[in-house]
């Protein structure tokens, strides 16, 4: 599990643009938030804002449609995708996106076309894709630090491209979810009512699965395969305890997602802990606190 | 002078549905005129809900056809907004924080869920008032009682001023007083707006009091017509079995 680098390593210039980037930050800001001196931290914060918001909003629909187990299965399926990408020499995140989409589509297809319950189908794909991932890892030569960093996240590995990808995907996914939120809610509320009104529920199921798979894939570098589903589920679960209505739920979940990822990242810097688990622990603290807030509200 | 012929709001012709090796219903043919209340009755497992879902194209029939306002039910297109539907069951997470107002917003066409809520709120309040549920607008949908939920679902179906309502056991889970209120409301709406209603019910009293046409279903259509004309002891026995009987009072309580 990767921890924060020793400050000396930073100062000796291992970060190629350290001096240039640091100069862009207002001195007042870096005086109170010294970690902003480091470009890798700037990238990680930007990525965490985008991913925290994206995962939280997607998580509202995941919990609305009782897809928590499904999202966990997709995140673990990413392991096979990443291993395949490394084996074939292609971008692991891209490979993870494709593999997650295929698994998501497969689960959806079998759930509709067979008599098997959804959790049975998900369980099969969950364990099957993990097995495929471990087998593919075994085919690699030597110690694969990259693969391990995808398991638990690696804030140091967040590149400018990763930030651009996270922010771009956040804009696209959130745009789709915002524009067609009534369709998604209607399907979750009652599928028959939605179809009578002309909604093609099956097509929307597939679309949502694709959006979820992409959200999982883009979040892997920040929190890792093991914990990405926590980042999707926990903010929405916490918000549900106190939100009076759906609009409040969405706003609160988004706020919790952003605050958890950003503060968890900063906290991990000062505590010298792994960023992914720290982010999730902050979210869990907020979740526990939401029960207190609910009791007070009542 | 002959009365002008009423147009058929719903026309079902030779409809059959099989699921696997099981016959759900077969050779069903009937028509429901505009402004008519038609009630489907039959024992549990007779295929009433399946027939309603097939009429709405939620299930694909093996044979036969259904037209609604003259359009094939597989291609309703421009008449879709003229249809309202109350399903038998509403399986959703009752702990989920969504209010009656937000659920009603889902029904309004060409509207965003997040914007211009005040303008739409007036329309929602007016519709809720028609079913005496305006006080429920800010309540969470999961906290409603059975009767309150039924009224909200009816309001949801009525929000776009449909011409045809499909109601699948609308009074299930509602107490006797609530049932009376509900059916009286349907009856009033039918007269006020010439609403066509196709309903599934287990209550023969409701059939005799409100139905223009009764359809007795037990995999096949065993009767169709005005209740007083067709619902005799033989038909009831055929539909429900030998234990069925009806005692008709000639006066109202």
Short mmCIF file of C-alpha atoms in Angstrom, two decimals:
data_model
loop_
_atom_site.label_atom_id
_atom_site.label_comp_id
_atom_site.label_asym_id
_atom_site.label_seq_id
_atom_site.Cartn_x
_atom_site.Cartn_y
_atom_site.Cartn_z
CA UNK A 1 0.00 0.00 0.00
CA UNK A 2 1.53 3.34 -1.08
CA UNK A 3 2.00 6.03 1.50
CA UNK A 4 3.01 9.62 1.17
CA UNK A 5 6.62 10.28 -0.06
CA UNK A 6 9.16 11.84 2.26
CA UNK A 7 9.21 15.60 1.74
CA UNK A 8 12.93 15.43 0.84
CA UNK A 9 12.12 13.31 -2.18
CA UNK A 10 9.79 16.04 -3.35
CA UNK A 11 12.33 18.80 -2.76
CA UNK A 12 15.06 17.04 -4.74
CA UNK A 13 12.93 17.43 -7.82
CA UNK A 14 11.36 14.02 -8.37
CA UNK A 15 8.30 16.00 -9.35
CA UNK A 16 9.40 17.49 -12.69
CA UNK A 17 7.25 20.56 -12.52
CA UNK A 18 7.31 21.01 -8.78
CA UNK A 19 8.71 24.51 -8.78
CA UNK A 20 6.55 25.76 -11.62
CA UNK A 21 3.30 24.40 -10.29
CA UNK A 22 3.96 25.51 -6.76
CA UNK A 23 4.46 29.07 -8.00
CA UNK A 24 0.95 29.07 -9.45
CA UNK A 25 -0.60 28.53 -6.06
CA UNK A 26 -1.31 31.73 -4.14
CA UNK A 27 1.16 32.09 -1.29
CA UNK A 28 -1.65 32.70 1.19
CA UNK A 29 -3.28 29.42 0.23
CA UNK A 30 -0.15 27.38 0.52
CA UNK A 31 0.72 29.03 3.81
CA UNK A 32 -2.39 27.55 5.42
CA UNK A 33 -2.58 24.48 3.23
CA UNK A 34 1.09 23.56 2.69
CA UNK A 35 0.25 20.30 0.95
CA UNK A 36 -0.94 22.37 -2.01
CA UNK A 37 2.71 23.03 -2.72
CA UNK A 38 2.94 19.60 -4.24
CA UNK A 39 1.61 19.13 -7.76
CA UNK A 40 0.69 15.51 -7.08
CA UNK A 41 -1.51 16.75 -4.22
CA UNK A 42 -3.10 19.35 -6.45
CA UNK A 43 -3.95 16.64 -8.98
CA UNK A 44 -5.20 14.29 -6.28
CA UNK A 45 -7.48 16.97 -4.83
CA UNK A 46 -8.94 17.85 -8.19
CA UNK A 47 -9.52 14.19 -8.93
CA UNK A 48 -11.06 13.65 -5.48
CA UNK A 49 -13.53 16.51 -5.97
CA UNK A 50 -14.65 15.07 -9.30
CA UNK A 51 -14.73 11.46 -8.15
CA UNK A 52 -16.33 12.24 -4.79
CA UNK A 53 -19.15 14.11 -6.50
CA UNK A 54 -19.56 11.53 -9.26
CA UNK A 55 -19.60 8.50 -6.96
CA UNK A 56 -22.02 10.14 -4.54
CA UNK A 57 -24.56 11.08 -7.21
CA UNK A 58 -24.32 7.70 -8.91
CA UNK A 59 -24.64 6.16 -5.46
CA UNK A 60 -28.03 7.80 -4.92
CA UNK A 61 -29.39 5.89 -7.92
CA UNK A 62 -27.51 2.73 -6.91
CA UNK A 63 -29.18 2.72 -3.50
CA UNK A 64 -32.53 3.80 -4.99
CA UNK A 65 -32.46 0.73 -7.21
CA UNK A 66 -30.94 -1.58 -4.57
CA UNK A 67 -27.84 -2.17 -6.67
CA UNK A 68 -25.23 -2.00 -3.90
CA UNK A 69 -24.16 -5.61 -4.37
CA UNK A 70 -24.11 -5.04 -8.10
CA UNK A 71 -21.78 -2.06 -7.80
CA UNK A 72 -19.48 -4.09 -5.54
CA UNK A 73 -19.36 -6.85 -8.15
CA UNK A 74 -18.50 -4.34 -10.89
CA UNK A 75 -15.67 -2.85 -8.84
CA UNK A 76 -14.16 -6.29 -8.23
CA UNK A 77 -14.59 -7.18 -11.90
CA UNK A 78 -12.24 -4.29 -12.61
CA UNK A 79 -9.38 -6.40 -11.25
CA UNK A 80 -9.67 -8.75 -14.22
CA UNK A 81 -9.89 -5.81 -16.57
CA UNK A 82 -6.78 -4.18 -15.16
CA UNK A 83 -4.84 -7.45 -15.18
CA UNK A 84 -5.88 -8.00 -18.79
CA UNK A 85 -4.79 -4.50 -19.70
CA UNK A 86 -1.37 -4.96 -18.13
CA UNK A 87 -0.98 -8.35 -19.82
CA UNK A 88 -1.90 -6.98 -23.24
CA UNK A 89 0.06 -3.77 -22.82
CA UNK A 90 -2.92 -1.45 -23.04
CA UNK A 91 -4.08 1.22 -20.61
CA UNK A 92 -5.34 -0.64 -17.52
CA UNK A 93 -8.10 1.87 -16.76
CA UNK A 94 -9.42 1.62 -20.31
CA UNK A 95 -9.31 -2.15 -20.10
CA UNK A 96 -11.10 -1.96 -16.76
CA UNK A 97 -13.85 0.23 -18.26
CA UNK A 98 -14.45 -2.23 -21.08
CA UNK A 99 -14.37 -5.27 -18.80
CA UNK A 100 -16.69 -3.65 -16.25
CA UNK A 101 -19.17 -2.72 -18.98
CA UNK A 102 -19.12 -6.29 -20.31
CA UNK A 103 -19.70 -7.74 -16.84
CA UNK A 104 -22.45 -5.21 -16.10
CA UNK A 105 -24.19 -6.02 -19.37
CA UNK A 106 -23.81 -9.74 -18.72
CA UNK A 107 -25.37 -9.50 -15.27
CA UNK A 108 -28.25 -7.41 -16.58
CA UNK A 109 -28.86 -9.74 -19.51
CA UNK A 110 -28.91 -12.92 -17.41
CA UNK A 111 -31.07 -11.35 -14.72
CA UNK A 112 -33.75 -10.51 -17.29
CA UNK A 113 -33.48 -13.63 -19.43
CA UNK A 114 -33.27 -16.37 -16.77
CA UNK A 115 -35.19 -17.36 -13.67
CA UNK A 116 -32.13 -16.77 -11.52
CA UNK A 117 -32.39 -14.04 -8.91
CA UNK A 118 -30.22 -11.00 -9.43
CA UNK A 119 -28.03 -11.66 -6.38
CA UNK A 120 -27.29 -15.17 -7.66
CA UNK A 121 -26.22 -13.86 -11.06
CA UNK A 122 -24.18 -11.10 -9.44
CA UNK A 123 -22.51 -13.60 -7.12
CA UNK A 124 -21.47 -15.76 -10.06
CA UNK A 125 -19.98 -12.85 -11.98
CA UNK A 126 -18.38 -11.41 -8.83
CA UNK A 127 -16.48 -14.56 -7.98
CA UNK A 128 -15.85 -15.47 -11.60
CA UNK A 129 -14.27 -12.16 -12.52
CA UNK A 130 -12.18 -12.14 -9.35
CA UNK A 131 -10.94 -15.61 -10.25
CA UNK A 132 -10.11 -14.47 -13.78
CA UNK A 133 -8.27 -11.47 -12.36
CA UNK A 134 -6.17 -13.53 -9.98
CA UNK A 135 -5.34 -16.01 -12.73
CA UNK A 136 -4.26 -13.22 -15.08
CA UNK A 137 -2.14 -11.66 -12.33
CA UNK A 138 -0.45 -15.03 -11.92
CA UNK A 139 0.55 -14.91 -15.57
CA UNK A 140 2.47 -11.69 -15.00
CA UNK A 141 6.22 -11.91 -14.57
CA UNK A 142 7.68 -10.40 -11.41
CA UNK A 143 6.19 -8.22 -8.68
CA UNK A 144 3.42 -6.05 -10.04
CA UNK A 145 3.25 -2.86 -7.96
CA UNK A 146 0.87 -1.28 -10.45
CA UNK A 147 -1.68 -4.01 -9.94
CA UNK A 148 -1.46 -3.77 -6.17
CA UNK A 149 -1.90 -0.01 -6.29
CA UNK A 150 -5.18 -0.55 -8.13
CA UNK A 151 -6.39 -2.75 -5.30
CA UNK A 152 -6.08 -0.07 -2.65
CA UNK A 153 -5.59 3.15 -4.60
CA UNK A 154 -2.50 5.24 -5.16
CA UNK A 155 -2.86 8.97 -4.92
CA UNK A 156 0.69 9.44 -6.22
CA UNK A 157 -0.26 7.71 -9.45
CA UNK A 158 -2.95 10.26 -10.31
CA UNK A 159 -1.66 11.92 -13.47
CA UNK A 160 -2.92 14.97 -15.33
CA UNK A 161 -4.62 12.60 -17.73
CA UNK A 162 -6.39 10.89 -14.83
CA UNK A 163 -7.64 14.25 -13.58
CA UNK A 164 -8.88 15.20 -17.03
CA UNK A 165 -10.56 11.82 -17.40
CA UNK A 166 -12.22 12.05 -13.98
CA UNK A 167 -13.50 15.56 -14.57
CA UNK A 168 -14.61 14.84 -18.11
CA UNK A 169 -16.45 11.69 -17.11
CA UNK A 170 -18.02 13.47 -14.15
CA UNK A 171 -19.42 16.12 -16.49
CA UNK A 172 -20.83 13.54 -18.91
CA UNK A 173 -22.27 11.11 -16.34
CA UNK A 174 -23.68 13.82 -14.09
CA UNK A 175 -25.14 15.56 -17.12
CA UNK A 176 -26.96 12.40 -18.19
CA UNK A 177 -28.17 11.65 -14.65
CA UNK A 178 -29.35 15.22 -14.13
CA UNK A 179 -31.12 15.49 -17.48
CA UNK A 180 -32.93 12.16 -17.23
CA UNK A 181 -33.26 11.81 -13.47
CA UNK A 182 -37.05 11.58 -13.68
CA UNK A 183 -36.79 8.56 -15.99
CA UNK A 184 -34.40 6.73 -13.66
CA UNK A 185 -36.48 7.52 -10.59
CA UNK A 186 -39.66 6.47 -12.35
CA UNK A 187 -38.18 3.08 -13.28
CA UNK A 188 -37.06 2.53 -9.68
CA UNK A 189 -40.42 3.64 -8.31
CA UNK A 190 -42.46 1.29 -10.49
CA UNK A 191 -41.22 -0.29 -13.65
CA UNK A 192 -44.69 -0.99 -15.07
CA UNK A 193 -45.80 2.62 -14.59
CA UNK A 194 -42.68 3.78 -16.39
CA UNK A 195 -43.22 1.41 -19.32
CA UNK A 196 -46.88 2.36 -19.66
CA UNK A 197 -45.68 5.94 -20.01
CA UNK A 198 -43.38 4.91 -22.87
CA UNK A 199 -40.10 4.53 -20.99
CA UNK A 200 -37.90 1.76 -22.42
CA UNK A 201 -36.84 0.48 -19.05
CA UNK A 202 -34.49 -2.25 -20.31
CA UNK A 203 -32.54 0.21 -22.46
CA UNK A 204 -32.20 2.55 -19.48
CA UNK A 205 -31.01 -0.35 -17.33
CA UNK A 206 -28.19 -1.01 -19.75
CA UNK A 207 -27.31 2.66 -19.96
CA UNK A 208 -27.16 3.02 -16.19
CA UNK A 209 -24.95 -0.06 -15.93
CA UNK A 210 -22.53 1.47 -18.42
CA UNK A 211 -22.44 4.74 -16.47
CA UNK A 212 -21.84 2.83 -13.24
CA UNK A 213 -19.05 0.76 -14.79
CA UNK A 214 -17.32 3.91 -16.03
CA UNK A 215 -17.68 5.56 -12.63
CA UNK A 216 -16.08 2.57 -10.96
CA UNK A 217 -13.20 2.45 -13.43
CA UNK A 218 -12.31 6.14 -13.15
CA UNK A 219 -12.36 5.93 -9.33
CA UNK A 220 -9.93 3.01 -9.04
CA UNK A 221 -6.75 5.04 -8.79
CA UNK A 222 -8.03 7.13 -5.92
CA UNK A 223 -9.58 4.52 -3.62
CA UNK A 224 -8.83 1.18 -5.26
CA UNK A 225 -10.93 -1.80 -6.27
CA UNK A 226 -11.57 -2.95 -2.71
CA UNK A 227 -13.08 0.31 -1.54
CA UNK A 228 -14.62 2.05 -4.54
CA UNK A 229 -18.07 0.63 -3.87
CA UNK A 230 -17.89 2.14 -0.39
CA UNK A 231 -17.38 5.56 -1.95
CA UNK A 232 -20.46 4.97 -4.09
CA UNK A 233 -22.74 3.68 -1.35
CA UNK A 234 -21.80 5.43 1.89
CA UNK A 235 -22.52 9.10 1.00
CA UNK A 236 -25.98 8.18 -0.30
CA UNK A 237 -26.64 5.96 2.72
CA UNK A 238 -25.63 8.76 5.10
CA UNK A 239 -27.72 11.33 3.26
CA UNK A 240 -30.76 9.07 3.37
CA UNK A 241 -30.78 9.25 7.15
CA UNK A 242 -31.39 12.98 7.22
CA UNK A 243 -32.70 14.13 3.82
CA UNK A 244 -36.38 15.13 3.86
CA UNK A 245 -36.91 14.58 0.14
CA UNK A 246 -35.13 13.44 -3.01
CA UNK A 247 -33.71 16.83 -3.91
CA UNK A 248 -32.28 17.17 -0.41
CA UNK A 249 -30.93 13.64 -0.65
CA UNK A 250 -29.07 14.41 -3.86
CA UNK A 251 -27.56 17.65 -2.55
CA UNK A 252 -26.53 16.13 0.75
CA UNK A 253 -25.04 13.01 -0.82
CA UNK A 254 -23.01 15.15 -3.22
CA UNK A 255 -21.74 17.30 -0.36
CA UNK A 256 -20.82 14.27 1.73
CA UNK A 257 -19.05 12.68 -1.23
CA UNK A 258 -16.91 15.74 -1.96
CA UNK A 259 -16.14 16.51 1.67
CA UNK A 260 -15.28 12.88 2.47
CA UNK A 261 -12.86 12.47 -0.41
CA UNK A 262 -11.18 15.85 -0.03
CA UNK A 263 -10.89 15.75 3.75
CA UNK A 264 -9.91 12.09 3.72
CA UNK A 265 -7.15 12.87 1.26
CA UNK A 266 -5.86 15.78 3.34
CA UNK A 267 -6.11 13.77 6.54
CA UNK A 268 -4.13 10.92 4.99
CA UNK A 269 -1.39 13.40 4.13
CA UNK A 270 -1.03 14.58 7.71
CA UNK A 271 -1.49 11.16 9.28
CA UNK A 272 0.74 9.48 6.71
CA UNK A 273 -1.86 6.83 5.97
CA UNK A 274 -3.09 5.29 2.74
CA UNK A 275 -5.47 7.69 1.04
CA UNK A 276 -8.17 5.26 -0.11
CA UNK A 277 -8.97 3.71 3.27
CA UNK A 278 -8.73 7.11 4.99
CA UNK A 279 -11.27 8.59 2.61
CA UNK A 280 -13.64 5.69 3.27
CA UNK A 281 -13.16 5.99 7.04
CA UNK A 282 -14.10 9.67 6.90
CA UNK A 283 -17.22 8.73 4.97
CA UNK A 284 -18.06 6.09 7.57
CA UNK A 285 -17.67 8.63 10.38
CA UNK A 286 -20.10 10.89 8.54
CA UNK A 287 -22.46 7.92 8.09
CA UNK A 288 -22.37 7.20 11.82
CA UNK A 289 -22.91 10.88 12.53
CA UNK A 290 -25.97 10.86 10.28
CA UNK A 291 -27.76 8.60 12.76
CA UNK A 292 -27.20 11.21 15.43
CA UNK A 293 -28.47 13.90 13.10
CA UNK A 294 -31.54 11.82 12.36
CA UNK A 295 -32.24 11.36 16.06
CA UNK A 296 -31.93 15.10 16.66
CA UNK A 297 -34.20 15.88 13.70
CA UNK A 298 -36.89 13.63 15.09
CA UNK B 1 -84.27 7.29 -32.82
CA UNK B 2 -81.18 5.11 -32.46
CA UNK B 3 -78.45 6.26 -30.05
CA UNK B 4 -75.21 7.12 -31.85
CA UNK B 5 -72.71 4.29 -31.74
CA UNK B 6 -70.04 4.79 -29.10
CA UNK B 7 -66.46 4.39 -30.18
CA UNK B 8 -64.55 1.57 -28.54
CA UNK B 9 -61.85 2.90 -26.26
CA UNK B 10 -60.41 -0.59 -25.88
CA UNK B 11 -60.90 -3.47 -28.30
CA UNK B 12 -59.50 -6.92 -27.53
CA UNK B 13 -59.64 -9.62 -30.17
CA UNK B 14 -58.77 -13.34 -29.77
CA UNK B 15 -56.12 -12.60 -27.18
CA UNK B 16 -54.15 -15.50 -25.72
CA UNK B 17 -51.21 -15.60 -23.34
CA UNK B 18 -49.09 -18.60 -22.51
CA UNK B 19 -46.09 -18.55 -20.20
CA UNK B 20 -43.98 -21.60 -20.84
CA UNK B 21 -46.37 -24.53 -20.89
CA UNK B 22 -48.96 -22.73 -18.78
CA UNK B 23 -52.02 -21.13 -20.34
CA UNK B 24 -52.77 -17.87 -18.58
CA UNK B 25 -55.78 -17.00 -20.69
CA UNK B 26 -56.98 -17.72 -24.20
CA UNK B 27 -59.40 -16.52 -26.88
CA UNK B 28 -60.36 -13.33 -25.05
CA UNK B 29 -62.47 -10.89 -27.07
CA UNK B 30 -64.36 -7.86 -25.80
CA UNK B 31 -64.68 -4.12 -26.28
CA UNK B 32 -65.03 -1.27 -23.82
CA UNK B 33 -66.84 1.79 -25.12
CA UNK B 34 -65.78 5.32 -24.31
CA UNK B 35 -67.26 6.50 -21.05
CA UNK B 36 -67.92 2.97 -19.84
CA UNK B 37 -66.80 1.28 -16.63
CA UNK B 38 -65.81 -2.33 -17.33
CA UNK B 39 -64.86 -4.55 -14.40
CA UNK B 40 -62.87 -7.76 -14.68
CA UNK B 41 -63.75 -10.35 -12.06
CA UNK B 42 -62.54 -13.85 -11.42
CA UNK B 43 -60.87 -16.02 -8.78
CA UNK B 44 -57.22 -15.72 -7.83
CA UNK B 45 -55.03 -16.99 -10.64
CA UNK B 46 -57.70 -16.43 -13.28
CA UNK B 47 -55.42 -14.15 -15.28
CA UNK B 48 -57.06 -10.78 -14.56
CA UNK B 49 -53.87 -8.86 -13.81
CA UNK B 50 -52.05 -10.63 -16.63
CA UNK B 51 -54.84 -9.64 -19.02
CA UNK B 52 -54.62 -6.02 -17.93
CA UNK B 53 -50.83 -6.03 -18.29
CA UNK B 54 -51.17 -7.61 -21.74
CA UNK B 55 -53.64 -4.92 -22.80
CA UNK B 56 -51.02 -2.35 -21.74
CA UNK B 57 -48.30 -4.24 -23.66
CA UNK B 58 -46.38 -4.96 -20.48
CA UNK B 59 -46.64 -8.60 -21.57
CA UNK B 60 -46.58 -9.88 -25.14
CA UNK B 61 -49.53 -11.98 -26.16
CA UNK B 62 -49.01 -15.05 -28.31
CA UNK B 63 -52.09 -14.43 -30.44
CA UNK B 64 -54.70 -11.77 -30.91
CA UNK B 65 -54.66 -8.01 -30.82
CA UNK B 66 -55.45 -5.07 -28.59
CA UNK B 67 -56.29 -1.61 -29.80
CA UNK B 68 -56.59 1.44 -27.58
CA UNK B 69 -58.31 4.45 -29.11
CA UNK B 70 -57.87 2.74 -32.45
CA UNK B 71 -54.11 2.23 -32.13
CA UNK B 72 -52.31 -1.07 -31.75
CA UNK B 73 -51.22 -1.37 -28.13
CA UNK B 74 -47.64 -2.08 -29.30
CA UNK B 75 -47.49 1.35 -30.90
CA UNK B 76 -49.55 3.68 -28.75
CA UNK B 77 -47.50 6.78 -29.56
CA UNK B 78 -49.80 9.82 -29.62
CA UNK B 79 -52.53 8.25 -27.47
CA UNK B 80 -50.20 7.19 -24.67
CA UNK B 81 -50.79 10.36 -22.69
CA UNK B 82 -54.52 9.59 -22.73
CA UNK B 83 -53.96 6.49 -20.59
CA UNK B 84 -53.65 6.35 -16.83
CA UNK B 85 -52.67 3.22 -14.90
CA UNK B 86 -52.80 2.12 -11.26
CA UNK B 87 -50.80 -1.08 -10.75
CA UNK B 88 -51.85 -3.68 -8.23
CA UNK B 89 -48.64 -3.54 -6.25
CA UNK B 90 -46.09 -0.86 -5.77
CA UNK B 91 -42.81 -2.51 -4.81
CA UNK B 92 -40.40 0.19 -3.84
CA UNK B 93 -38.13 0.97 -0.93
CA UNK B 94 -40.49 2.69 1.49
CA UNK B 95 -37.58 4.15 3.44
CA UNK B 96 -36.42 6.13 0.44
CA UNK B 97 -36.88 9.87 0.94
CA UNK B 98 -39.16 10.95 -1.87
CA UNK B 99 -42.27 13.02 -1.33
CA UNK B 100 -45.69 12.77 -2.92
CA UNK B 101 -44.97 16.01 -4.77
CA UNK B 102 -41.74 14.62 -6.20
CA UNK B 103 -43.45 11.40 -7.31
CA UNK B 104 -46.17 13.43 -9.01
CA UNK B 105 -43.50 15.51 -10.77
CA UNK B 106 -42.34 12.33 -12.47
CA UNK B 107 -45.66 12.11 -14.27
CA UNK B 108 -45.65 15.52 -15.87
CA UNK B 109 -44.48 15.40 -19.45
CA UNK B 110 -41.65 17.51 -20.79
CA UNK B 111 -40.79 18.75 -17.37
CA UNK B 112 -37.51 18.80 -15.54
CA UNK B 113 -37.46 17.19 -12.15
CA UNK B 114 -35.26 19.92 -10.70
CA UNK B 115 -36.64 23.17 -12.08
CA UNK B 116 -39.85 25.23 -12.16
CA UNK B 117 -41.35 23.27 -9.33
CA UNK B 118 -43.67 26.04 -8.16
CA UNK B 119 -45.59 26.19 -11.43
CA UNK B 120 -46.02 22.45 -11.46
CA UNK B 121 -46.90 22.33 -7.80
CA UNK B 122 -50.17 24.14 -8.52
CA UNK B 123 -51.19 21.49 -11.05
CA UNK B 124 -50.19 18.74 -8.64
CA UNK B 125 -52.16 20.30 -5.77
CA UNK B 126 -55.24 20.65 -7.95
CA UNK B 127 -55.10 16.98 -8.94
CA UNK B 128 -54.50 15.83 -5.38
CA UNK B 129 -57.49 17.91 -4.30
CA UNK B 130 -59.70 15.97 -6.72
CA UNK B 131 -58.96 12.80 -4.75
CA UNK B 132 -59.00 14.58 -1.37
CA UNK B 133 -55.29 14.11 -0.88
CA UNK B 134 -53.96 17.66 -1.09
CA UNK B 135 -52.75 17.49 2.50
CA UNK B 136 -50.37 14.68 1.53
CA UNK B 137 -48.30 16.68 -0.95
CA UNK B 138 -45.21 17.03 1.24
CA UNK B 139 -45.48 13.65 2.94
CA UNK B 140 -42.94 10.99 2.14
CA UNK B 141 -44.48 8.35 -0.07
CA UNK B 142 -43.26 5.53 2.18
CA UNK B 143 -45.10 6.94 5.18
CA UNK B 144 -48.54 6.86 3.60
CA UNK B 145 -51.20 4.43 4.74
CA UNK B 146 -52.78 2.01 2.28
CA UNK B 147 -55.72 4.28 1.62
CA UNK B 148 -53.58 7.39 1.28
CA UNK B 149 -51.25 5.65 -1.16
CA UNK B 150 -54.18 4.52 -3.29
CA UNK B 151 -55.47 8.08 -3.51
CA UNK B 152 -52.03 9.38 -4.44
CA UNK B 153 -51.67 6.70 -7.12
CA UNK B 154 -55.06 7.64 -8.50
CA UNK B 155 -53.99 11.28 -8.55
CA UNK B 156 -50.80 10.23 -10.33
CA UNK B 157 -52.88 8.49 -13.00
CA UNK B 158 -55.20 11.51 -13.32
CA UNK B 159 -52.49 14.15 -13.46
CA UNK B 160 -52.34 14.31 -17.24
CA UNK B 161 -56.15 14.25 -17.61
CA UNK B 162 -56.36 10.84 -19.23
CA UNK B 163 -59.40 9.56 -21.08
CA UNK B 164 -58.86 5.95 -20.08
CA UNK B 165 -57.93 4.49 -16.72
CA UNK B 166 -56.65 0.99 -16.04
CA UNK B 167 -57.06 0.17 -12.35
CA UNK B 168 -55.71 -3.13 -11.05
CA UNK B 169 -57.48 -3.96 -7.75
CA UNK B 170 -57.34 -0.31 -6.75
CA UNK B 171 -58.92 -0.84 -3.35
CA UNK B 172 -56.64 -3.64 -2.22
CA UNK B 173 -55.41 -2.96 1.31
CA UNK B 174 -57.98 -0.24 1.89
CA UNK B 175 -60.68 -0.40 4.56
CA UNK B 176 -64.38 -0.60 3.74
CA UNK B 177 -65.03 3.11 4.21
CA UNK B 178 -62.03 3.92 2.04
CA UNK B 179 -63.26 1.55 -0.64
CA UNK B 180 -66.66 3.21 -0.79
CA UNK B 181 -65.06 6.63 -1.07
CA UNK B 182 -62.69 5.46 -3.75
CA UNK B 183 -65.29 3.87 -5.98
CA UNK B 184 -67.68 6.76 -5.53
CA UNK B 185 -64.87 9.02 -6.69
CA UNK B 186 -64.25 6.89 -9.78
CA UNK B 187 -67.96 6.92 -10.54
CA UNK B 188 -68.06 10.71 -10.17
CA UNK B 189 -65.05 11.19 -12.42
CA UNK B 190 -66.58 8.96 -15.04
CA UNK B 191 -69.70 11.11 -15.19
CA UNK B 192 -67.84 14.40 -14.91
CA UNK B 193 -65.22 13.70 -17.58
CA UNK B 194 -66.64 10.79 -19.60
CA UNK B 195 -63.72 8.76 -18.34
CA UNK B 196 -63.42 5.17 -19.54
CA UNK B 197 -62.42 2.78 -16.78
CA UNK B 198 -61.17 -0.80 -17.01
CA UNK B 199 -60.84 -2.20 -13.52
CA UNK B 200 -59.94 -5.46 -11.82
CA UNK B 201 -61.96 -6.16 -8.71
CA UNK B 202 -62.91 -8.96 -6.37
CA UNK B 203 -65.95 -7.14 -5.03
CA UNK B 204 -69.26 -8.14 -6.61
CA UNK B 205 -71.04 -5.33 -4.78
CA UNK B 206 -68.82 -2.85 -6.62
CA UNK B 207 -69.63 -4.62 -9.87
CA UNK B 208 -73.38 -4.34 -9.39
CA UNK B 209 -73.20 -0.75 -8.20
CA UNK B 210 -70.79 0.78 -10.69
CA UNK B 211 -70.05 -1.45 -13.68
CA UNK B 212 -71.59 -0.87 -17.09
CA UNK B 213 -69.99 -4.10 -18.23
CA UNK B 214 -68.67 -7.06 -16.27
CA UNK B 215 -66.14 -9.49 -17.70
CA UNK B 216 -65.89 -12.85 -15.93
CA UNK B 217 -62.49 -14.38 -16.43
CA UNK B 218 -61.13 -17.77 -15.48
CA UNK B 219 -58.58 -18.40 -18.20
CA UNK B 220 -61.43 -17.89 -20.62
CA UNK B 221 -64.04 -15.19 -20.83
CA UNK B 222 -67.06 -16.80 -19.21
CA UNK B 223 -69.37 -13.82 -19.40
CA UNK B 224 -69.53 -10.27 -20.61
CA UNK B 225 -72.29 -7.73 -20.40
CA UNK B 226 -74.36 -5.71 -17.96
CA UNK B 227 -74.02 -7.21 -14.45
CA UNK B 228 -77.74 -7.59 -13.85
CA UNK B 229 -78.10 -9.42 -17.15
CA UNK B 230 -75.20 -11.83 -17.04
CA UNK B 231 -74.20 -12.40 -13.43
CA UNK B 232 -76.50 -15.23 -12.55
CA UNK B 233 -75.80 -18.16 -10.20
CA UNK B 234 -74.65 -20.40 -13.05
CA UNK B 235 -72.11 -17.88 -14.29
CA UNK B 236 -70.81 -17.24 -10.78
CA UNK B 237 -70.42 -20.95 -10.18
CA UNK B 238 -68.61 -21.34 -13.46
CA UNK B 239 -66.30 -18.46 -12.63
CA UNK B 240 -65.61 -19.05 -8.95
CA UNK B 241 -66.52 -22.66 -8.41
CA UNK B 242 -69.33 -24.36 -6.49
CA UNK B 243 -68.85 -22.40 -3.25
CA UNK B 244 -69.67 -19.08 -4.86
CA UNK B 245 -73.03 -17.46 -4.36
CA UNK B 246 -74.41 -13.96 -4.41
CA UNK B 247 -77.13 -12.50 -2.31
CA UNK B 248 -78.55 -9.44 -3.90
CA UNK B 249 -80.35 -6.85 -1.88
CA UNK B 250 -82.88 -4.79 -3.77
CA UNK B 251 -82.40 -1.81 -1.49
CA UNK B 252 -79.44 0.33 -0.43
CA UNK B 253 -78.20 0.34 3.15
#
